[in-house]
Short mmCIF file of C-alpha atoms in Angstrom, two decimals:
data_model
loop_
_atom_site.label_atom_id
_atom_site.label_comp_id
_atom_site.label_asym_id
_atom_site.label_seq_id
_atom_site.Cartn_x
_atom_site.Cartn_y
_atom_site.Cartn_z
CA MET A 1 17.12 -52.34 -43.78
CA ASN A 2 19.43 -49.57 -42.69
CA TYR A 3 16.96 -47.06 -44.12
CA LYS A 4 14.15 -48.47 -41.98
CA ILE A 5 16.34 -48.50 -38.88
CA ASN A 6 17.34 -44.92 -39.51
CA ASN A 7 13.69 -43.98 -39.89
CA VAL A 8 12.89 -45.66 -36.59
CA TYR A 9 15.69 -43.77 -34.88
CA VAL A 10 14.59 -40.51 -36.42
CA GLY A 11 11.00 -41.16 -35.35
CA LEU A 12 12.04 -42.00 -31.81
CA PHE A 13 14.25 -38.92 -31.71
CA LEU A 14 11.43 -36.69 -32.86
CA LEU A 15 9.02 -38.28 -30.36
CA ILE A 16 11.43 -37.78 -27.48
CA LEU A 17 12.14 -34.26 -28.64
CA SER A 18 8.43 -33.43 -28.85
CA ILE A 19 7.78 -34.85 -25.39
CA GLY A 20 10.68 -32.91 -23.91
CA CYS A 21 9.58 -29.64 -25.54
CA LYS A 22 5.87 -30.03 -24.99
CA PRO A 23 5.60 -28.13 -21.67
CA THR A 24 7.67 -25.23 -23.00
CA LEU A 25 5.69 -25.05 -26.23
CA ASN A 26 2.41 -25.11 -24.34
CA LYS A 27 3.66 -22.41 -22.03
CA LYS A 28 4.49 -20.15 -24.97
CA VAL A 29 1.24 -20.88 -26.78
CA LYS A 30 -0.94 -20.42 -23.72
CA LYS A 31 -2.36 -16.89 -23.49
CA GLN A 32 -1.28 -15.47 -20.16
CA PRO A 33 -3.26 -12.60 -18.62
CA ASN A 34 -1.77 -9.15 -18.31
CA VAL A 35 -1.38 -8.00 -14.71
CA LEU A 36 -1.87 -4.43 -13.50
CA VAL A 37 -1.40 -3.50 -9.85
CA ILE A 38 -2.58 0.03 -9.08
CA MET A 39 -1.68 1.16 -5.61
CA CYS A 40 -1.79 4.41 -3.68
CA ASP A 41 0.23 5.59 -0.74
CA GLN A 42 -1.49 6.27 2.56
CA LEU A 43 -5.03 5.92 1.23
CA ASN A 44 -7.76 5.56 3.84
CA TYR A 45 -10.35 3.27 2.28
CA LYS A 46 -13.11 5.30 3.96
CA ALA A 47 -12.42 8.17 1.57
CA LEU A 48 -13.59 6.18 -1.49
CA SER A 49 -17.22 6.34 -2.54
CA CYS A 50 -17.28 2.57 -3.15
CA TYR A 51 -16.65 2.19 0.59
CA GLY A 52 -19.23 4.84 1.46
CA GLY A 53 -16.71 7.70 1.57
CA PRO A 54 -17.10 11.41 0.73
CA VAL A 55 -14.97 11.48 -2.45
CA PRO A 56 -16.71 10.54 -5.72
CA THR A 57 -14.37 7.94 -7.23
CA PRO A 58 -16.26 6.45 -10.21
CA ASN A 59 -13.20 4.88 -11.81
CA ILE A 60 -11.95 3.11 -8.70
CA ASP A 61 -15.59 2.22 -8.00
CA ARG A 62 -15.75 0.63 -11.42
CA ILE A 63 -12.98 -1.80 -10.49
CA ALA A 64 -14.87 -2.59 -7.29
CA ASN A 65 -18.26 -2.96 -8.99
CA GLU A 66 -16.99 -5.06 -11.89
CA GLY A 67 -14.71 -7.12 -9.68
CA VAL A 68 -14.55 -8.34 -6.10
CA LYS A 69 -14.37 -5.75 -3.33
CA PHE A 70 -12.92 -6.82 0.03
CA ASN A 71 -14.28 -5.40 3.27
CA ARG A 72 -11.60 -6.94 5.49
CA ALA A 73 -8.28 -6.07 3.92
CA TYR A 74 -5.22 -5.18 5.99
CA SER A 75 -1.72 -3.91 5.47
CA ALA A 76 1.13 -6.03 6.79
CA THR A 77 2.26 -2.97 8.75
CA PRO A 78 1.31 0.74 8.64
CA PHE A 79 4.68 1.68 7.12
CA CYS A 80 5.61 2.30 3.48
CA SER A 81 8.76 0.22 2.92
CA PRO A 82 7.84 -2.85 4.98
CA SER A 83 4.35 -3.13 3.51
CA ARG A 84 5.69 -2.77 -0.04
CA ALA A 85 8.29 -5.45 0.63
CA SER A 86 5.43 -7.68 1.83
CA ILE A 87 3.55 -7.09 -1.42
CA VAL A 88 6.41 -8.30 -3.60
CA THR A 89 7.64 -11.16 -1.37
CA GLY A 90 4.40 -12.52 0.12
CA LEU A 91 5.99 -12.37 3.58
CA TYR A 92 5.35 -10.36 6.73
CA PRO A 93 7.99 -7.78 7.78
CA HIS A 94 9.38 -9.98 10.54
CA GLN A 95 10.00 -12.63 7.86
CA HIS A 96 11.54 -10.57 5.04
CA GLY A 97 13.33 -8.27 7.47
CA VAL A 98 12.42 -4.87 5.99
CA VAL A 99 10.71 -3.61 9.13
CA HIS A 100 11.17 0.15 8.82
CA ASN A 101 11.21 2.76 6.08
CA LEU A 102 14.31 2.70 3.90
CA GLY A 103 16.68 5.60 4.35
CA SER A 104 16.02 6.02 8.07
CA LYS A 105 16.50 3.17 10.52
CA GLN A 106 16.42 0.59 7.72
CA LYS A 107 19.44 0.41 5.41
CA ASP A 108 19.07 -2.92 3.61
CA GLY A 109 16.11 -3.43 1.29
CA ILE A 110 14.92 -5.81 -1.40
CA ASP A 111 17.67 -6.97 -3.76
CA ILE A 112 18.15 -9.32 -6.71
CA THR A 113 18.32 -12.39 -4.47
CA ASP A 114 14.71 -11.91 -3.29
CA GLU A 115 12.10 -13.99 -5.09
CA THR A 116 9.65 -11.22 -5.95
CA THR A 117 6.57 -11.35 -8.14
CA GLY A 118 8.24 -9.13 -10.74
CA LYS A 119 11.35 -11.29 -10.86
CA LEU A 120 9.33 -14.48 -11.36
CA LEU A 121 7.01 -13.08 -14.00
CA ASN A 122 9.93 -11.55 -15.88
CA SER A 123 11.62 -14.95 -15.99
CA GLU A 124 8.41 -16.34 -17.51
CA GLY A 125 8.50 -13.84 -20.36
CA TYR A 126 6.42 -10.99 -18.92
CA ALA A 127 7.32 -7.40 -19.74
CA THR A 128 7.70 -6.04 -16.21
CA HIS A 129 7.36 -2.34 -15.30
CA GLN A 130 7.52 -0.45 -12.01
CA TYR A 131 6.23 3.12 -12.16
CA GLY A 132 6.14 5.32 -9.09
CA LYS A 133 7.02 4.92 -5.47
CA TRP A 134 9.12 1.82 -4.95
CA HIS A 135 10.68 2.56 -1.52
CA VAL A 136 12.21 -0.88 -0.95
CA GLU A 137 15.52 -0.25 -2.73
CA SER A 138 18.85 -0.89 -1.04
CA ASP A 139 21.26 1.69 -2.38
CA SER A 140 21.20 2.10 -6.15
CA LEU A 141 18.86 3.07 -8.95
CA ASN A 142 18.98 0.22 -11.45
CA TYR A 143 19.87 -2.71 -9.25
CA LEU A 144 16.85 -4.83 -10.22
CA PRO A 145 17.38 -5.82 -13.86
CA TYR A 146 13.80 -6.98 -14.38
CA TYR A 147 12.56 -3.37 -14.17
CA LYS A 148 14.17 -1.84 -17.27
CA ASP A 149 12.23 1.44 -17.25
CA GLN A 150 11.66 2.02 -13.54
CA TYR A 151 10.48 5.57 -12.79
CA ASP A 152 10.65 6.70 -9.19
CA TYR A 153 9.91 9.89 -7.26
CA ALA A 154 13.27 9.89 -5.49
CA TYR A 155 15.37 9.43 -8.63
CA GLN A 156 14.14 10.16 -12.17
CA TYR A 157 11.30 12.51 -11.25
CA LYS A 158 13.39 14.45 -8.75
CA GLN A 159 16.10 15.01 -11.35
CA GLU A 160 13.63 16.00 -14.06
CA MET A 161 11.95 18.60 -11.84
CA ALA A 162 15.33 20.04 -10.89
CA ASP A 163 16.44 20.14 -14.52
CA ARG A 164 13.26 22.00 -15.46
CA GLN A 165 13.86 24.45 -12.59
CA ILE A 166 10.44 23.61 -11.13
CA THR A 167 11.66 22.57 -7.69
CA VAL A 168 14.34 25.23 -7.37
CA ARG A 169 13.05 27.88 -5.01
CA LYS A 170 12.46 31.26 -6.62
CA ASP A 171 12.17 34.65 -4.96
CA ASP A 172 8.59 35.37 -5.99
CA GLY A 173 7.34 36.52 -2.62
CA GLN A 174 5.19 33.43 -2.12
CA ASP A 175 5.45 30.20 -0.20
CA TRP A 176 7.65 27.29 -1.22
CA MET A 177 7.32 23.99 0.64
CA ASN A 178 10.62 22.25 1.35
CA PHE A 179 9.74 18.60 0.82
CA TYR A 180 12.95 16.60 1.33
CA ASN A 181 15.04 19.29 -0.39
CA GLN A 182 12.64 19.76 -3.27
CA PHE A 183 10.91 23.14 -3.19
CA TRP A 184 7.30 23.27 -4.33
CA PRO A 185 5.38 26.50 -4.99
CA VAL A 186 2.22 26.63 -2.90
CA GLU A 187 -0.49 29.10 -1.99
CA VAL A 188 -1.41 28.80 1.67
CA SER A 189 -4.96 29.63 2.77
CA PRO A 190 -5.38 32.85 4.77
CA SER A 191 -6.40 30.95 7.91
CA MET A 192 -3.26 28.78 7.81
CA ALA A 193 -1.08 31.78 6.97
CA ASN A 194 -2.42 33.55 10.04
CA LYS A 195 -1.38 30.59 12.18
CA ARG A 196 2.19 30.58 10.83
CA SER A 197 3.97 32.20 13.77
CA HIS A 198 1.98 30.19 16.30
CA LEU A 199 2.67 26.89 14.56
CA GLU A 200 6.38 27.59 14.13
CA ASN A 201 6.62 28.12 17.88
CA VAL A 202 4.55 25.03 18.69
CA TRP A 203 6.62 22.87 16.32
CA GLU A 204 10.04 24.44 16.77
CA ASP A 205 11.54 20.98 17.41
CA VAL A 206 10.07 19.48 14.22
CA LYS A 207 12.43 19.07 11.27
CA HIS A 208 9.80 18.78 8.55
CA LYS A 209 7.19 21.27 9.80
CA ASP A 210 7.10 22.80 6.30
CA PHE A 211 4.96 19.80 5.27
CA VAL A 212 2.13 21.07 7.45
CA ILE A 213 2.69 24.80 7.77
CA LYS A 214 2.76 25.21 3.99
CA MET A 215 0.04 22.83 2.89
CA GLY A 216 -2.31 24.39 0.37
CA ARG A 217 -2.85 24.89 -3.36
CA LEU A 218 0.00 23.71 -5.60
CA ARG A 219 0.90 26.54 -8.00
CA LEU A 220 1.64 24.23 -10.90
CA LYS A 221 -0.24 22.57 -13.73
CA GLN A 222 -1.74 19.25 -12.76
CA GLU A 223 0.34 17.45 -15.40
CA ASP A 224 3.58 18.51 -13.65
CA TRP A 225 2.88 16.30 -10.64
CA ILE A 226 4.45 12.83 -10.71
CA ASP A 227 1.15 10.95 -10.52
CA ASP A 228 0.13 12.37 -13.90
CA ILE A 229 3.45 11.21 -15.34
CA LEU A 230 2.94 7.76 -13.85
CA ALA A 231 -0.46 7.51 -15.51
CA ASN A 232 1.12 8.58 -18.82
CA LYS A 233 3.83 5.93 -18.56
CA THR A 234 1.28 3.26 -17.72
CA VAL A 235 -0.91 4.27 -20.67
CA ALA A 236 2.12 4.21 -22.99
CA SER A 237 3.11 0.70 -21.89
CA ILE A 238 -0.45 -0.54 -22.40
CA GLU A 239 -0.56 1.09 -25.83
CA ASN A 240 2.74 -0.55 -26.80
CA ALA A 241 1.68 -3.96 -25.50
CA SER A 242 0.13 -4.93 -28.83
CA SER A 243 3.53 -4.63 -30.52
CA VAL A 244 5.29 -6.73 -27.89
CA ASP A 245 4.92 -10.49 -28.04
CA ALA A 246 4.58 -10.83 -24.27
CA PRO A 247 2.02 -10.13 -21.55
CA PHE A 248 2.78 -7.25 -19.20
CA PHE A 249 3.06 -6.90 -15.46
CA ILE A 250 2.77 -3.24 -14.48
CA THR A 251 2.82 -1.81 -10.98
CA THR A 252 1.64 1.79 -10.96
CA SER A 253 2.38 3.16 -7.51
CA PHE A 254 0.86 6.62 -7.04
CA ILE A 255 2.24 9.01 -4.42
CA TRP A 256 -0.97 10.71 -3.38
CA PRO A 257 -2.80 11.08 -1.04
CA HIS A 258 0.45 10.73 0.96
CA ASP A 259 2.11 14.04 1.78
CA PRO A 260 3.18 16.54 0.47
CA ASN A 261 -0.25 17.92 1.28
CA PHE A 262 -0.91 20.19 -1.65
CA VAL A 263 -3.00 19.76 -4.78
CA PRO A 264 -3.35 21.87 -7.96
CA ASP A 265 -6.44 23.43 -9.43
CA PRO A 266 -9.15 22.43 -10.09
CA TYR A 267 -8.81 19.77 -7.38
CA TYR A 268 -7.96 22.20 -4.61
CA GLY A 269 -11.31 23.90 -5.03
CA LEU A 270 -13.48 20.79 -5.38
CA PHE A 271 -14.26 20.51 -1.66
CA ASN A 272 -15.41 23.41 0.47
CA PRO A 273 -13.64 22.97 3.82
CA ASP A 274 -16.52 24.60 5.70
CA SER A 275 -18.97 21.95 4.43
CA LEU A 276 -16.84 18.91 5.24
CA GLN A 277 -18.08 16.52 7.90
CA MET A 278 -15.69 16.36 10.81
CA PRO A 279 -14.48 12.97 12.06
CA LEU A 280 -16.81 11.19 14.44
CA THR A 281 -14.13 10.04 16.88
CA GLN A 282 -11.86 12.95 17.76
CA VAL A 283 -10.41 11.88 21.11
CA PRO A 284 -7.38 9.55 20.90
CA GLU A 285 -6.12 7.13 23.49
CA THR A 286 -3.63 8.84 25.80
CA LYS A 287 -0.96 6.47 24.47
CA PHE A 288 -0.94 8.37 21.18
CA ASP A 289 -1.41 11.89 22.52
CA LYS A 290 2.26 12.83 22.02
CA SER A 291 2.55 11.34 18.55
CA TRP A 292 3.24 13.63 15.60
CA SER A 293 -0.11 12.58 14.13
CA ARG A 294 -1.85 14.04 17.17
CA ARG A 295 0.43 17.05 17.60
CA MET A 296 -0.39 18.17 14.07
CA VAL A 297 -4.13 18.32 14.71
CA LYS A 298 -3.74 19.86 18.15
CA GLY A 299 -1.52 22.53 16.64
CA TYR A 300 -3.57 23.67 13.68
CA GLY A 301 -7.02 22.99 15.16
CA ASP A 302 -10.33 22.40 13.42
CA GLU A 303 -9.65 24.98 10.70
CA GLY A 304 -6.39 23.30 9.83
CA LEU A 305 -8.01 19.85 9.88
CA ARG A 306 -10.64 21.02 7.40
CA GLU A 307 -7.89 22.39 5.17
CA PHE A 308 -6.03 19.08 5.42
CA LEU A 309 -9.16 17.13 4.50
CA ARG A 310 -10.01 19.33 1.49
CA ILE A 311 -6.48 18.70 0.16
CA TYR A 312 -6.57 14.99 0.98
CA TYR A 313 -9.94 14.54 -0.72
CA GLY A 314 -8.74 16.56 -3.71
CA ALA A 315 -5.71 14.29 -4.06
CA VAL A 316 -7.94 11.20 -3.98
CA LYS A 317 -10.12 12.69 -6.72
CA TYR A 318 -7.00 13.53 -8.75
CA LEU A 319 -5.94 9.88 -8.50
CA ASP A 320 -9.34 8.56 -9.52
CA ASP A 321 -9.17 10.58 -12.72
CA ARG A 322 -5.77 9.03 -13.53
CA VAL A 323 -7.13 5.56 -12.83
CA GLY A 324 -9.88 6.37 -15.33
CA ARG A 325 -7.31 7.18 -17.99
CA ILE A 326 -5.59 3.84 -17.44
CA LEU A 327 -8.85 1.89 -17.62
CA GLY A 328 -9.78 3.84 -20.74
CA GLU A 329 -6.54 2.81 -22.46
CA LEU A 330 -7.11 -0.84 -21.58
CA GLU A 331 -10.52 -0.55 -23.22
CA GLU A 332 -9.09 1.28 -26.22
CA GLN A 333 -6.63 -1.55 -26.78
CA GLY A 334 -9.34 -4.17 -26.29
CA ILE A 335 -7.55 -5.86 -23.40
CA LEU A 336 -9.48 -4.67 -20.35
CA ASP A 337 -10.95 -8.11 -19.71
CA GLU A 338 -7.63 -9.76 -20.57
CA THR A 339 -5.98 -7.94 -17.68
CA LEU A 340 -5.98 -8.91 -14.01
CA ILE A 341 -6.38 -5.62 -12.10
CA ILE A 342 -5.66 -5.25 -8.39
CA PHE A 343 -6.28 -1.92 -6.67
CA THR A 344 -5.00 -1.35 -3.14
CA ALA A 345 -2.83 0.84 -0.87
CA ASP A 346 0.26 0.20 1.23
CA HIS A 347 -1.56 1.49 4.35
CA GLY A 348 -4.07 4.13 5.39
CA ASP A 349 -4.18 7.61 6.90
CA MET A 350 -5.85 8.64 10.16
CA MET A 351 -7.74 11.30 8.14
CA GLY A 352 -8.72 13.16 11.30
CA GLU A 353 -10.13 10.19 13.21
CA HIS A 354 -9.09 9.95 16.86
CA GLY A 355 -7.77 13.50 16.54
CA MET A 356 -4.90 12.44 14.25
CA VAL A 357 -3.77 12.63 10.63
CA TRP A 358 -1.06 10.85 8.63
CA LYS A 359 0.34 7.56 9.98
CA VAL A 360 2.97 8.84 12.43
CA ASN A 361 1.69 7.09 15.54
CA GLU A 362 1.86 3.60 17.01
CA SER A 363 -1.81 2.70 16.69
CA PHE A 364 -3.51 -0.05 14.70
CA TYR A 365 -6.80 1.72 14.12
CA ASP A 366 -8.54 0.61 10.95
CA ASP A 367 -7.91 4.08 9.52
CA ILE A 368 -4.23 3.23 8.99
CA ALA A 369 -4.06 -0.58 9.32
CA ALA A 370 -6.99 -1.43 7.02
CA ILE A 371 -6.75 -0.79 3.27
CA PRO A 372 -8.91 -0.70 0.15
CA PHE A 373 -8.60 -3.90 -1.85
CA MET A 374 -10.34 -5.05 -5.01
CA ILE A 375 -9.67 -7.46 -7.88
CA ARG A 376 -11.13 -7.32 -11.38
CA TYR A 377 -10.69 -10.26 -13.76
CA PRO A 378 -14.04 -11.19 -15.34
CA LYS A 379 -12.60 -14.29 -17.03
CA LEU A 380 -12.39 -15.87 -13.60
CA LEU A 381 -14.21 -13.74 -11.04
CA LYS A 382 -17.83 -12.68 -10.83
CA PRO A 383 -18.57 -9.22 -9.37
CA GLY A 384 -19.26 -9.22 -5.67
CA VAL A 385 -18.36 -8.11 -2.17
CA THR A 386 -16.70 -10.35 0.38
CA ASP A 387 -15.73 -10.31 4.04
CA ILE A 388 -13.01 -12.91 3.52
CA PRO A 389 -9.86 -11.57 5.24
CA VAL A 390 -7.15 -10.52 2.81
CA SER A 391 -3.67 -9.12 3.38
CA LEU A 392 -0.99 -7.52 1.25
CA VAL A 393 1.00 -10.75 1.63
CA ASP A 394 -1.71 -12.51 -0.41
CA ILE A 395 -0.99 -10.50 -3.56
CA LYS A 396 2.07 -12.50 -4.66
CA PRO A 397 0.58 -16.02 -4.42
CA THR A 398 -2.69 -14.81 -5.95
CA ILE A 399 -1.04 -13.24 -9.00
CA LEU A 400 1.26 -16.19 -9.50
CA SER A 401 -1.68 -18.59 -9.30
CA ILE A 402 -3.67 -16.75 -11.97
CA THR A 403 -0.62 -16.52 -14.24
CA ASP A 404 0.25 -20.18 -13.60
CA THR A 405 3.72 -19.23 -12.39
CA ASP A 406 5.68 -21.44 -10.02
CA TYR A 407 7.61 -20.12 -7.05
CA LYS A 408 10.13 -21.89 -4.82
CA GLU A 409 10.31 -19.82 -1.66
CA GLU A 410 7.67 -20.21 1.02
CA VAL A 411 5.18 -17.37 1.46
CA ALA A 412 2.95 -16.38 4.36
CA GLY A 413 0.15 -15.26 2.07
CA VAL A 414 -2.49 -17.44 0.49
CA ASN A 415 -4.01 -17.64 -2.97
CA ILE A 416 -7.44 -16.15 -2.39
CA ILE A 417 -8.91 -17.04 -5.79
CA PRO A 418 -10.30 -20.50 -4.91
CA PHE A 419 -12.41 -18.93 -2.14
CA LEU A 420 -13.89 -16.50 -4.65
CA THR A 421 -14.62 -19.03 -7.39
CA GLY A 422 -16.17 -21.64 -5.10
CA GLU A 423 -13.36 -24.11 -5.68
CA LYS A 424 -12.78 -23.97 -1.94
CA ASP A 425 -15.45 -23.40 0.68
CA LYS A 426 -15.29 -19.95 2.28
CA SER A 427 -15.33 -21.58 5.70
CA LEU A 428 -11.79 -22.81 4.95
CA ALA A 429 -10.51 -19.29 4.26
CA PRO A 430 -8.28 -17.55 6.82
CA LYS A 431 -10.23 -16.49 9.89
CA TYR A 432 -7.87 -13.88 11.33
CA SER A 433 -6.17 -10.72 10.12
CA PHE A 434 -2.72 -9.67 11.38
CA CYS A 435 -0.70 -6.47 11.37
CA GLU A 436 2.59 -5.63 13.09
CA ARG A 437 5.23 -3.05 13.98
CA ILE A 438 8.75 -4.38 14.51
CA LYS A 439 11.84 -2.80 16.06
CA ALA A 440 14.50 -2.21 13.42
CA HIS A 441 17.94 -3.81 13.42
CA PRO A 442 20.38 -1.38 15.13
CA LYS A 443 22.65 -1.43 12.06
CA GLY A 444 19.84 -1.30 9.53
CA GLY A 445 20.10 -4.93 8.49
CA ARG A 446 17.24 -7.27 7.63
CA GLU A 447 17.78 -9.75 10.43
CA VAL A 448 15.18 -9.65 13.19
CA LEU A 449 17.20 -10.06 16.38
CA ALA A 450 16.22 -11.95 19.51
CA ASP A 451 15.79 -8.69 21.44
CA ALA A 452 13.57 -7.14 18.75
CA LYS A 453 10.32 -5.82 20.16
CA GLY A 454 7.08 -6.26 18.30
CA SER A 455 3.64 -4.69 18.52
CA PHE A 456 0.89 -6.85 17.06
CA MET A 457 -2.73 -6.64 15.95
CA VAL A 458 -5.04 -9.59 15.43
CA ARG A 459 -8.74 -9.50 14.60
CA ASP A 460 -11.50 -11.89 13.72
CA GLU A 461 -14.94 -11.15 12.33
CA GLN A 462 -16.00 -9.05 15.32
CA TYR A 463 -13.12 -8.33 17.70
CA LYS A 464 -9.69 -6.72 17.46
CA LEU A 465 -6.82 -7.18 19.92
CA VAL A 466 -3.66 -5.04 19.98
CA ILE A 467 -0.67 -5.87 22.19
CA TYR A 468 2.37 -3.63 22.78
CA PRO A 469 5.74 -4.66 24.23
CA ASP A 470 5.33 -2.20 27.12
CA GLY A 471 2.34 -4.19 28.36
CA ASP A 472 -0.40 -1.94 26.98
CA SER A 473 -3.26 -3.82 25.34
CA PHE A 474 -6.37 -2.69 23.49
CA PHE A 475 -9.48 -4.69 22.70
CA TYR A 476 -12.39 -3.48 20.56
CA ASP A 477 -15.79 -4.82 19.63
CA LEU A 478 -15.87 -3.75 15.99
CA LYS A 479 -19.49 -4.76 15.52
CA ASN A 480 -20.82 -2.49 18.26
CA ASP A 481 -17.99 0.03 18.22
CA PRO A 482 -16.74 0.31 14.61
CA GLY A 483 -15.00 3.59 15.42
CA GLU A 484 -12.79 1.84 18.00
CA SER A 485 -13.63 4.50 20.56
CA LYS A 486 -13.84 2.29 23.66
CA ASN A 487 -11.05 0.02 24.85
CA ILE A 488 -12.76 -2.86 26.70
CA ILE A 489 -9.63 -4.86 27.49
CA ASP A 490 -10.44 -4.79 31.22
CA ASP A 491 -14.03 -5.99 30.82
CA ARG A 492 -13.82 -9.55 32.15
CA LYS A 493 -16.92 -10.72 30.30
CA TYR A 494 -14.75 -10.79 27.17
CA ILE A 495 -12.07 -13.10 28.61
CA ASN A 496 -12.89 -15.94 26.21
CA GLN A 497 -12.84 -13.69 23.15
CA ILE A 498 -9.54 -12.13 24.20
CA LEU A 499 -8.03 -15.54 24.89
CA ASP A 500 -9.12 -16.78 21.48
CA LEU A 501 -7.30 -13.89 19.79
CA GLU A 502 -4.24 -14.36 21.99
CA ASN A 503 -4.03 -18.01 20.96
CA ALA A 504 -4.50 -17.09 17.30
CA LEU A 505 -1.71 -14.53 17.52
CA GLN A 506 0.72 -16.94 19.16
CA ASN A 507 -0.07 -19.66 16.61
CA TRP A 508 0.57 -17.18 13.81
CA LEU A 509 3.87 -16.07 15.37
CA ASP A 510 4.97 -19.69 15.60
CA GLU A 511 3.93 -20.47 12.04
CA THR A 512 5.66 -17.40 10.59
CA GLY A 513 8.88 -17.84 12.56
CA TRP A 514 8.85 -14.87 14.95
CA LYS A 515 12.35 -14.65 16.53
CA GLY A 516 11.97 -11.54 18.65
CA LYS A 517 10.91 -10.99 22.25
CA LYS A 518 8.07 -13.01 23.69
CA VAL A 519 4.68 -11.31 23.58
CA ASN A 520 3.16 -10.28 26.92
CA PHE A 521 -0.31 -11.81 26.86
CA MET A 522 -2.95 -10.93 29.42
CA TYR A 523 -4.61 -14.34 29.77
CA ARG A 524 -2.61 -16.84 27.75
CA THR A 525 0.06 -18.67 29.76
#
């Protein structure tokens, strides 16, 4: 009798135990996809051949052709740190509070208390890696424990180059570009060298004029640049994945085509500057005429713009080759189709349009606000092209959905997968795209104060509206004026379209908890 009772108790105990452990066991047994986010800094999507651009990018094109390419993708803001913080938190800058680049007006960045994608996936057993530009750190190197082997330009790479005496200026009679106290050996073209005295006088008030005056051919082997090292580290982690009993989450964040504007051989010579097509829209709005983006082009003229473009295009080609190496390793290991791949950029570059380069202006032209965006995961997504709006804030909820990972904190982004698989009708997808520029906290904190000023962009399928705190507004018909060359804000036949975008913007501000100054609308009361 006692034996039978004991057996009953043991059976019940085992049943309860199995029920209690079942979710955990299933979670361990279930094969989770690897996740690879490849992003570039300051990449204008119009440079890529898959978007009709002048640079042959077969490897990036492969991701687009074998996955889903998005034609309406936008950064959260045309700044490095805030947009990167939006990627990892799923929130817009005015929500997460990183509204300016770290190290300047912004002092406080992402820390261990933030619920980031990497933090969540690491807690679920993923091997998490961050290689390349991070730019959302607060004040220390290894403050995020879920990135054990983080490799960053500003820390590990900088020290390595100094240790190897590569970035220590030498008296060799040639040019050395001072890029944030790292000295890079460059060969400047004769035309730019001839402009040296003129440009130094024009830009005598500019602290970092070396970035432009000394752009040219990098006098180093291509493997010495950080982006080659980042590709190597990514390849090594993929190669080692088979020996690790865990899926990986890798973010490979390339520096180029962001400045410094130099590129080594053979990439420097790939594009003949004299044969490059000049930008179609070369006259900016007067609002941006005094910006550094505009002053650069006005200073070095058409010859200098062609030199800039040949370097920019060369850097994009350099990156595409590194992307090819990463894809090749995934294939070599037999896990290409087991890996969710997202390719994007933190923001764009004016790339000569509207008479500007870089991002150092207040505009929201598509050249800097729009971004390349594509997802490859053949187990779930069929190849295609879509006009569904997508934002950097959508990356977190999308990745966590595919990896079946829960998150507690609210996000502004949406999981875009159901709209691509047909689970949800595309008509239910977000209709509007948003982008913003927010005044930084005076002490560098992450709180958006009540007197914070905001500039905002909102667009639908055809129209784009931009509103500045000084009362300036811009309205473009993107269907008939894709180059955004004509501001039609004062054309009263568009009152209804403008009002629709004003209402959409205010609704979005309310939904996302905007706490700053009230927006000055033209028609909305």
